[in-house]
Coordinates of C-alpha atoms in Angstrom, one line a residue:
X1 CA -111.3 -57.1 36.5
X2 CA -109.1 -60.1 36.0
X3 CA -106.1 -58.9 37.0
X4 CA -107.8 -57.1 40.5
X5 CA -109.5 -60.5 41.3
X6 CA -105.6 -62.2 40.9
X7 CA -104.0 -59.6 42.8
X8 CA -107.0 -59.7 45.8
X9 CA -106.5 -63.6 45.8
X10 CA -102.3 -62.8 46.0
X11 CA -102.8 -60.8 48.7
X12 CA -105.7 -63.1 50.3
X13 CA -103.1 -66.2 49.9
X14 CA -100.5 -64.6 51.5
X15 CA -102.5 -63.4 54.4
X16 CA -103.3 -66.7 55.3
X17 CA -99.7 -67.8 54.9
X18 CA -99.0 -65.0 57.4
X19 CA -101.6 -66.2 59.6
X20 CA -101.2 -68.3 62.5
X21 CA -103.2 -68.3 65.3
X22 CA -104.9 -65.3 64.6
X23 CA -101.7 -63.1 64.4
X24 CA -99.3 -62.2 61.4
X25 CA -96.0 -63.2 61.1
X26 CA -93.6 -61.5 59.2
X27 CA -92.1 -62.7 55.8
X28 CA -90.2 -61.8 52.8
X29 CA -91.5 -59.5 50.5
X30 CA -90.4 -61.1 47.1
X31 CA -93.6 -63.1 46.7
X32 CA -96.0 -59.6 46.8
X33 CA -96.6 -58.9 43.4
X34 CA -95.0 -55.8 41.6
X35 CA -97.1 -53.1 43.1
X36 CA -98.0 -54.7 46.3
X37 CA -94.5 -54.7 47.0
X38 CA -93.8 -51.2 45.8
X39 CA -96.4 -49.8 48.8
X40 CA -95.1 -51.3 51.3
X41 CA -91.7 -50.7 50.4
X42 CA -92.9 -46.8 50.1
X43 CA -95.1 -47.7 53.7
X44 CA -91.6 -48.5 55.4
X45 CA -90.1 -45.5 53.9
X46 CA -93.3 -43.5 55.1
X47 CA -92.2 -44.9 58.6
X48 CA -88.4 -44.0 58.5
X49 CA -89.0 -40.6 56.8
X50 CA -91.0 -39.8 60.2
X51 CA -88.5 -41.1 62.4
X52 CA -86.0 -38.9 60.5
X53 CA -88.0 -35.7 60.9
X54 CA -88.9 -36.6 64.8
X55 CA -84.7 -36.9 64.8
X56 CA -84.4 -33.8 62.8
X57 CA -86.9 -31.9 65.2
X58 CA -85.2 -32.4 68.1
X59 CA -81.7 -31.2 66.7
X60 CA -83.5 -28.3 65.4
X61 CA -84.6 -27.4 69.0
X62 CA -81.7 -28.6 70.4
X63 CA -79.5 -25.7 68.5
X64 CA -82.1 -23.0 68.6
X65 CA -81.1 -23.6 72.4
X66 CA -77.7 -23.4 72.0
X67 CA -77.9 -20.2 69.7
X68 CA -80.0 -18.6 72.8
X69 CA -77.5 -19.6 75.8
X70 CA -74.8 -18.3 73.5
X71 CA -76.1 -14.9 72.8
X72 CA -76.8 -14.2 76.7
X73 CA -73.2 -15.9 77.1
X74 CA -71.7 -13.4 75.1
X75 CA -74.1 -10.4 75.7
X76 CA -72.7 -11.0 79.1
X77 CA -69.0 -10.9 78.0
X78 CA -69.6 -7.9 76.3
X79 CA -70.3 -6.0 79.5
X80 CA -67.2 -7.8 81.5
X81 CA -65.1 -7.0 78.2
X82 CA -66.2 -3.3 78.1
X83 CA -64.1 -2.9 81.8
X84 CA -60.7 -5.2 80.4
X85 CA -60.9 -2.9 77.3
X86 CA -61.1 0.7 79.5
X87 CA -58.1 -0.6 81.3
X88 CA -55.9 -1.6 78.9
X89 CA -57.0 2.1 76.9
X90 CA -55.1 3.4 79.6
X91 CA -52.3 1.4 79.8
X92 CA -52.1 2.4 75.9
X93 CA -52.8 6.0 76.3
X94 CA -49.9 6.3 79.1
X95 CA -47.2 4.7 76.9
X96 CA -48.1 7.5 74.4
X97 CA -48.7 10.3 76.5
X98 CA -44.5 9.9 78.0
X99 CA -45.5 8.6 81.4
X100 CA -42.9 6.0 80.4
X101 CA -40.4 8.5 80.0
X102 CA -40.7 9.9 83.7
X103 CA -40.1 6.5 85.0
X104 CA -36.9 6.1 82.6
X105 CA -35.7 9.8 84.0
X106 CA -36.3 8.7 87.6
X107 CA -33.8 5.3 86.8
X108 CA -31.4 7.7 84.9
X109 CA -31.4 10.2 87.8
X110 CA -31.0 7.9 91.3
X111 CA -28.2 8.6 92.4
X112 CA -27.2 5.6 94.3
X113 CA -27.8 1.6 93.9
X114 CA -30.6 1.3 96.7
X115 CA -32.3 3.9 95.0
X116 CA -31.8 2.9 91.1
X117 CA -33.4 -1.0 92.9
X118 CA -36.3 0.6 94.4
X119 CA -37.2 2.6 91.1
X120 CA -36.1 -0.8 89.4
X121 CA -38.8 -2.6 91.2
X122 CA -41.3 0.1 90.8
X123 CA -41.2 -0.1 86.9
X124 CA -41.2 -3.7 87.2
X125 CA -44.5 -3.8 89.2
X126 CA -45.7 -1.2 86.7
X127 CA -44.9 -3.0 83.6
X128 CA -46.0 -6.7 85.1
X129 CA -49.4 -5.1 85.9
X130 CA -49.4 -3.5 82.4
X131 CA -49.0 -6.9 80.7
X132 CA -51.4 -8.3 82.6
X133 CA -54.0 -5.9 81.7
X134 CA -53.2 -5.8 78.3
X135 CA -53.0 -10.0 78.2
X136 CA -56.6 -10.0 79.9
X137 CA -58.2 -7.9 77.4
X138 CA -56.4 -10.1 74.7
X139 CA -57.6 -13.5 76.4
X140 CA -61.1 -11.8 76.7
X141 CA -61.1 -10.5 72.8
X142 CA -60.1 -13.7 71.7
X143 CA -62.5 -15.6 73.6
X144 CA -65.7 -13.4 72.7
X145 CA -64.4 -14.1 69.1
X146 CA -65.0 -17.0 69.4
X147 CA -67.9 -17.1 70.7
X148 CA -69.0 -15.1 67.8
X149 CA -67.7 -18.2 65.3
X150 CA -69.5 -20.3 67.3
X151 CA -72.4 -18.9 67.0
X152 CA -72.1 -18.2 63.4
X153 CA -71.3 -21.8 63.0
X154 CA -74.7 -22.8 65.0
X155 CA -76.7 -20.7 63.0
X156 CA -75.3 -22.2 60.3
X157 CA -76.3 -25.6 61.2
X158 CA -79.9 -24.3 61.9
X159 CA -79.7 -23.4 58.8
X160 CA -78.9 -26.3 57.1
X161 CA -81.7 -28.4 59.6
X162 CA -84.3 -26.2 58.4
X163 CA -83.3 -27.4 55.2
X164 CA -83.2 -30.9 55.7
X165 CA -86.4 -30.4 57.5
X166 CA -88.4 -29.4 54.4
X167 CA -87.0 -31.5 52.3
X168 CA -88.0 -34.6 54.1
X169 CA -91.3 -33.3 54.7
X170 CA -92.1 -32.9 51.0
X171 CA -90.6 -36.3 50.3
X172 CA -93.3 -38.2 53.2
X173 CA -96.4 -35.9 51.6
X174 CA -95.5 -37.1 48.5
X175 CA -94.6 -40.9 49.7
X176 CA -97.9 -40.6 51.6
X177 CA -100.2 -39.2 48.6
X178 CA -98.5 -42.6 46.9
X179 CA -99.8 -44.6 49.1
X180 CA -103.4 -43.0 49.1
X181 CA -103.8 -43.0 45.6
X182 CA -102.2 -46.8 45.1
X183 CA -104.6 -48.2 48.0
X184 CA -107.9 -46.2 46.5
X185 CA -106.5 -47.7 43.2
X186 CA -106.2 -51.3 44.5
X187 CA -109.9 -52.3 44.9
X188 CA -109.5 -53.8 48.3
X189 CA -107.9 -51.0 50.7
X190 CA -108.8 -52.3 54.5
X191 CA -106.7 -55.6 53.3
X192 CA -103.7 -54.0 52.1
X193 CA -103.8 -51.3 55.0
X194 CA -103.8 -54.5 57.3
X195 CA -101.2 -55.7 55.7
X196 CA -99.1 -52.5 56.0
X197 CA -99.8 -51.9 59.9
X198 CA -98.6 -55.5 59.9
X199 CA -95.1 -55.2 58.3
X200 CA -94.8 -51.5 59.9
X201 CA -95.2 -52.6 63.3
X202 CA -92.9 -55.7 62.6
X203 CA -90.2 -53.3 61.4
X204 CA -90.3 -50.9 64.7
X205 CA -90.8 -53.7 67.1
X206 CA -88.4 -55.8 65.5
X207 CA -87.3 -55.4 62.3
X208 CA -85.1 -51.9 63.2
X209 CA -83.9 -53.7 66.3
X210 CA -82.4 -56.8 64.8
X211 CA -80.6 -54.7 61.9
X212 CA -79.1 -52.6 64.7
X213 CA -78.1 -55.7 66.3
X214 CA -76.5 -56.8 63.5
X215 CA -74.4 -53.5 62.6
X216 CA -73.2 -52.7 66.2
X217 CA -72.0 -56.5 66.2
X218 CA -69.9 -55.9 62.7
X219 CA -68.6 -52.4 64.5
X220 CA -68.0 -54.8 68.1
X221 CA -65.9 -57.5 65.6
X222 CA -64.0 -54.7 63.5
X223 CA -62.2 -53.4 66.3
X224 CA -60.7 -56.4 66.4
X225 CA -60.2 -57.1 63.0
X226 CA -56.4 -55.9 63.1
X227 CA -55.6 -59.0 66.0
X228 CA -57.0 -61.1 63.1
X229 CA -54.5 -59.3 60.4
X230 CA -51.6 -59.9 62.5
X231 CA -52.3 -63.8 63.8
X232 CA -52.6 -64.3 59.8
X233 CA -49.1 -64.2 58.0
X234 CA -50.0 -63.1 54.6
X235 CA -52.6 -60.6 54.6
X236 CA -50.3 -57.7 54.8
X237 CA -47.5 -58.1 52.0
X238 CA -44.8 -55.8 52.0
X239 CA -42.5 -54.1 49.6
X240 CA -39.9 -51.7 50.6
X241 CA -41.7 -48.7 51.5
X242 CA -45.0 -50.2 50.6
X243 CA -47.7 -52.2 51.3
X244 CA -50.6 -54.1 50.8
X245 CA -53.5 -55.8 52.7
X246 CA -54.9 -58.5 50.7
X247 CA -58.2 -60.1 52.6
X248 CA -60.0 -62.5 50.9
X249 CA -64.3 -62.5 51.5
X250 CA -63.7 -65.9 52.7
X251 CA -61.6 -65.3 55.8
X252 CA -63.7 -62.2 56.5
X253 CA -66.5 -65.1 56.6
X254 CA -64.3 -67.2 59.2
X255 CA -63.4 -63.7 60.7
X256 CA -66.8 -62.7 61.9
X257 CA -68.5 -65.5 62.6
X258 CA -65.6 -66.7 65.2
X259 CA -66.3 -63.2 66.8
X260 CA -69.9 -63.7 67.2
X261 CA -72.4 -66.7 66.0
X262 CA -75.3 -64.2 64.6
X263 CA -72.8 -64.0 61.1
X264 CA -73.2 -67.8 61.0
X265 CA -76.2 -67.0 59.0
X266 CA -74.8 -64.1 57.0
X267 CA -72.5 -64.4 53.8
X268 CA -70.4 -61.4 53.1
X269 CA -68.5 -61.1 49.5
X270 CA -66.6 -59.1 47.7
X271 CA -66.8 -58.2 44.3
X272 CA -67.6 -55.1 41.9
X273 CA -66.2 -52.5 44.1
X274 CA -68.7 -53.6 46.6
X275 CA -69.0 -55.4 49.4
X276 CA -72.3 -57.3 49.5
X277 CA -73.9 -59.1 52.9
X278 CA -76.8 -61.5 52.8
X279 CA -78.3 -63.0 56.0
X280 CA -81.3 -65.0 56.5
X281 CA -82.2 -66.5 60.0
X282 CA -85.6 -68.1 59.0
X283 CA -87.5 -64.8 60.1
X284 CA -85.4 -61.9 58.7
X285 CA -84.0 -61.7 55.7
X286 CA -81.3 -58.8 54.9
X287 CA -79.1 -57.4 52.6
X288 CA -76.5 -55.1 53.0
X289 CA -74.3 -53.5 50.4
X290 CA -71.9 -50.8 50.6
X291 CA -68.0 -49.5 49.5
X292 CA -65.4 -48.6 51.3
X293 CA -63.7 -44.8 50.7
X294 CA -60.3 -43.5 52.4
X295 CA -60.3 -40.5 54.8
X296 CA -57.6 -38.7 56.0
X297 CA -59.0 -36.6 58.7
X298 CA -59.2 -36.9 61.8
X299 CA -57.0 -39.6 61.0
X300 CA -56.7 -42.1 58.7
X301 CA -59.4 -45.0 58.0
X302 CA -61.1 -46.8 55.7
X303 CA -64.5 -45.7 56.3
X304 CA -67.4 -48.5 55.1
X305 CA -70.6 -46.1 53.1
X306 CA -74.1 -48.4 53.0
X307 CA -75.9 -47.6 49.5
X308 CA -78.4 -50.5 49.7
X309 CA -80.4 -52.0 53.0
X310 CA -82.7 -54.3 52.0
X311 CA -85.0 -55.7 54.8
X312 CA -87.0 -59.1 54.0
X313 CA -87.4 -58.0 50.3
X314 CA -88.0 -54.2 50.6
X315 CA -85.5 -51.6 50.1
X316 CA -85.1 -49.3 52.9
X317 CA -84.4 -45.2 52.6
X318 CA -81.1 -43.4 52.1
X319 CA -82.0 -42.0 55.6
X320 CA -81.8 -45.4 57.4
X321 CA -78.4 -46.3 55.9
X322 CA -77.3 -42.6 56.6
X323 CA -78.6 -43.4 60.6
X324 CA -76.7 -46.3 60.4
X325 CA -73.5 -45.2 58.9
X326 CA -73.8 -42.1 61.8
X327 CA -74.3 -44.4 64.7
X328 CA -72.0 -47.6 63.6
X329 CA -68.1 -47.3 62.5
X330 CA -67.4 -50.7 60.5
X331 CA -64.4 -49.1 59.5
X332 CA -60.8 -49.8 59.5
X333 CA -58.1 -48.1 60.9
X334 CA -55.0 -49.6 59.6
X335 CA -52.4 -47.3 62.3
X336 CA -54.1 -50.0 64.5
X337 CA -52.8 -52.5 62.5
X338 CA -49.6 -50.9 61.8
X339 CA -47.9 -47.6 63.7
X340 CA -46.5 -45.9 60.8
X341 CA -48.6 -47.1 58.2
X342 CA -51.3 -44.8 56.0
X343 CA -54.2 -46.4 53.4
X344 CA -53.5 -44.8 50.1
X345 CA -56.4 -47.1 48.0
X346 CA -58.9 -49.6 48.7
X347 CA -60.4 -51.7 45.7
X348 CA -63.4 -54.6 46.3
X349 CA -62.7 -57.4 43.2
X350 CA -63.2 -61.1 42.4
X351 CA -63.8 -62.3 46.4
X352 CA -60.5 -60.1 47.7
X353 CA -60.2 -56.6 49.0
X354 CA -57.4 -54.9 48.8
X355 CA -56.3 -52.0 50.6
X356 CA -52.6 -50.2 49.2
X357 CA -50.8 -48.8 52.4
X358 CA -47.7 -46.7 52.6
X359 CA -45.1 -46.9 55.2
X360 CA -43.9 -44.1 56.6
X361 CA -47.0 -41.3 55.4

């Protein structure tokens, strides 16, 4: 009874703190206790999990479209390809049947140079015409095969969105049955529901918007993170056929925040194999944490993964940072940097990265 009275008056306190003028401001989550945090970290998750399955929806829909228009597309070049694949039968059936050989018996026999041209010019219209009926059918073949990979392909991905579908179903029925059974458990439900309308509604309205914000200005500033590599002797250190780009956290610090004043409030380090940003503006707090891995294809890059996303004290899903990481690049692209150059390793330790480059691959 004790410990439900000190939890009520936690909440209570910080309800009030929240309060001004009637409304609720937002603010950092570390002061919730334990299991006041944990529901409304699971109530945001509840939140992005439905975004996620509205997003998944619509690219379910979206490909049972295009798997319709593509089977009347190719039903319909099935019919068009049925009339290119009578022709060139023909075409074959006359090469084996000898109607070749009359044509090579009419050259042999002319029996002076007009005539030999004109039986020339005959066999050359024939043959032209040939190949072009035997091309067409090709060109048509290969096209409705094709189609047919594509369409395997799309069926495929329905596949695979069914799947995703499911799975993120079951996770919000059992993130909501969570947070049913934790409010009925906390002995004062209409406070704590307020509470989560309050932080969810913060989070849609701004919280999700300032975190975009923030990401599409470290992809803006990354693009021109090679013009900082060059006007800074140093960074790149060579070696015969290799290389090395050695950037300390700090002058990613000076970096970003000369490309755009939001970063004055962040701090961004690296250490641990990780890189780790922190920002706090007074009214958002966030923390940001990720690693960097090396693809090849399409082309070369340093590609930045986020594992954490922390948002004024609460941990955010694997599908928000997997939204983030589809709709932002922060990555590096060090061909930019260099024409003939290709990122072989990339390692996050004691305040520097450093990113091994060969010359030449």
């Amino acid at each position: 009874m004790r410990r439900l009275l000190m939890l009520v008056l936690a909440v209570s306190a910080l309800l009030l703190c929240l309060t001004r003028g009637g409304a609720l401001l937002p603010v950092y989550a570390e002061p919730y206790p334990e299991n006041t945090r944990e529901l409304l970290e699971k109530s945001l998750s509840v939140v992005e999990l439905d975004r996620e399955i509205t997003r998944i929806s619509g690219l379910k829909s979206r490909t049972q479209s295009q798997i319709e228009q593509s089977e009347n597309h190719l039903a319909e070049r099935e019919i068009a390809i049925a009339a290119q694949r009578e022709k060139a039968g023909r075409v074959l059936r006359s090469y084996y049947m000898g109607y070749k050989d009359f044509w090579l018996s009419a050259l042999l026999s002319a029996d002076s140079l007009p005539k030999v041209i004109r039986v020339w010019d005959t066999m050359d219209l024939i043959l032209q015409s040939d190949h072009q009926t035997m091309d067409a059918y090709s060109e048509e073949y290969r096209q409705l095969k094709k189609g047919y990979e594509r369409l395997q392909q799309d069926k495929n991905d329905l596949s695979a969105v069914q799947s995703q579908l499911i799975e993120q179903r079951a996770r919000i029925t059992a993130l909501r049955n969570d947070v049913d059974q934790a409010l009925a458990a906390s002995g004062d439900e209409q406070m704590l529901l307020r509470l989560m309308e309050e932080l969810q509604a913060y989070w849609k309205n701004v919280g999700l918007y300032e975190v975009k914000q923030h990401f599409k200005a470290m992809a803006a500033a990354m693009k021109n993170l090679p013009d900082f590599v060059k006007d800074n002797p140093g960074i790149v250190q060579t070696n015969g056929l290799k290389a090395k780009l050695v950037l300390s956290d700090q002058q990613l610090n000076d970096f970003l925040r000369s490309e755009d004043s939001r970063f004055d409030d962040f701090s961004f380090k690296f250490d641990d194999g990780l890189l780790t940003m922190e920002g706090d503006n007074g009214n958002l707090q966030v923390i940001i944490q990720g690693r960097y891995s090396i693809q090849n294809e399409p082309e070369n890059a340093i590609l930045f993964h986020v594992d954490k996303l922390v948002f004024n004290g609460l941990a955010l899903p694997d599908t928000t940072r997997a939204e983030l990481e589809r709709d932002f690049d922060l990555g590096f692209y060090p061909q930019k940097l260099i024409k003939y150059v290709k990122a072989t390793g990339v390692e996050m330790e004691d305040g520097f990265l450093t990113v091994q480059l060969a010359i030449g691959g």
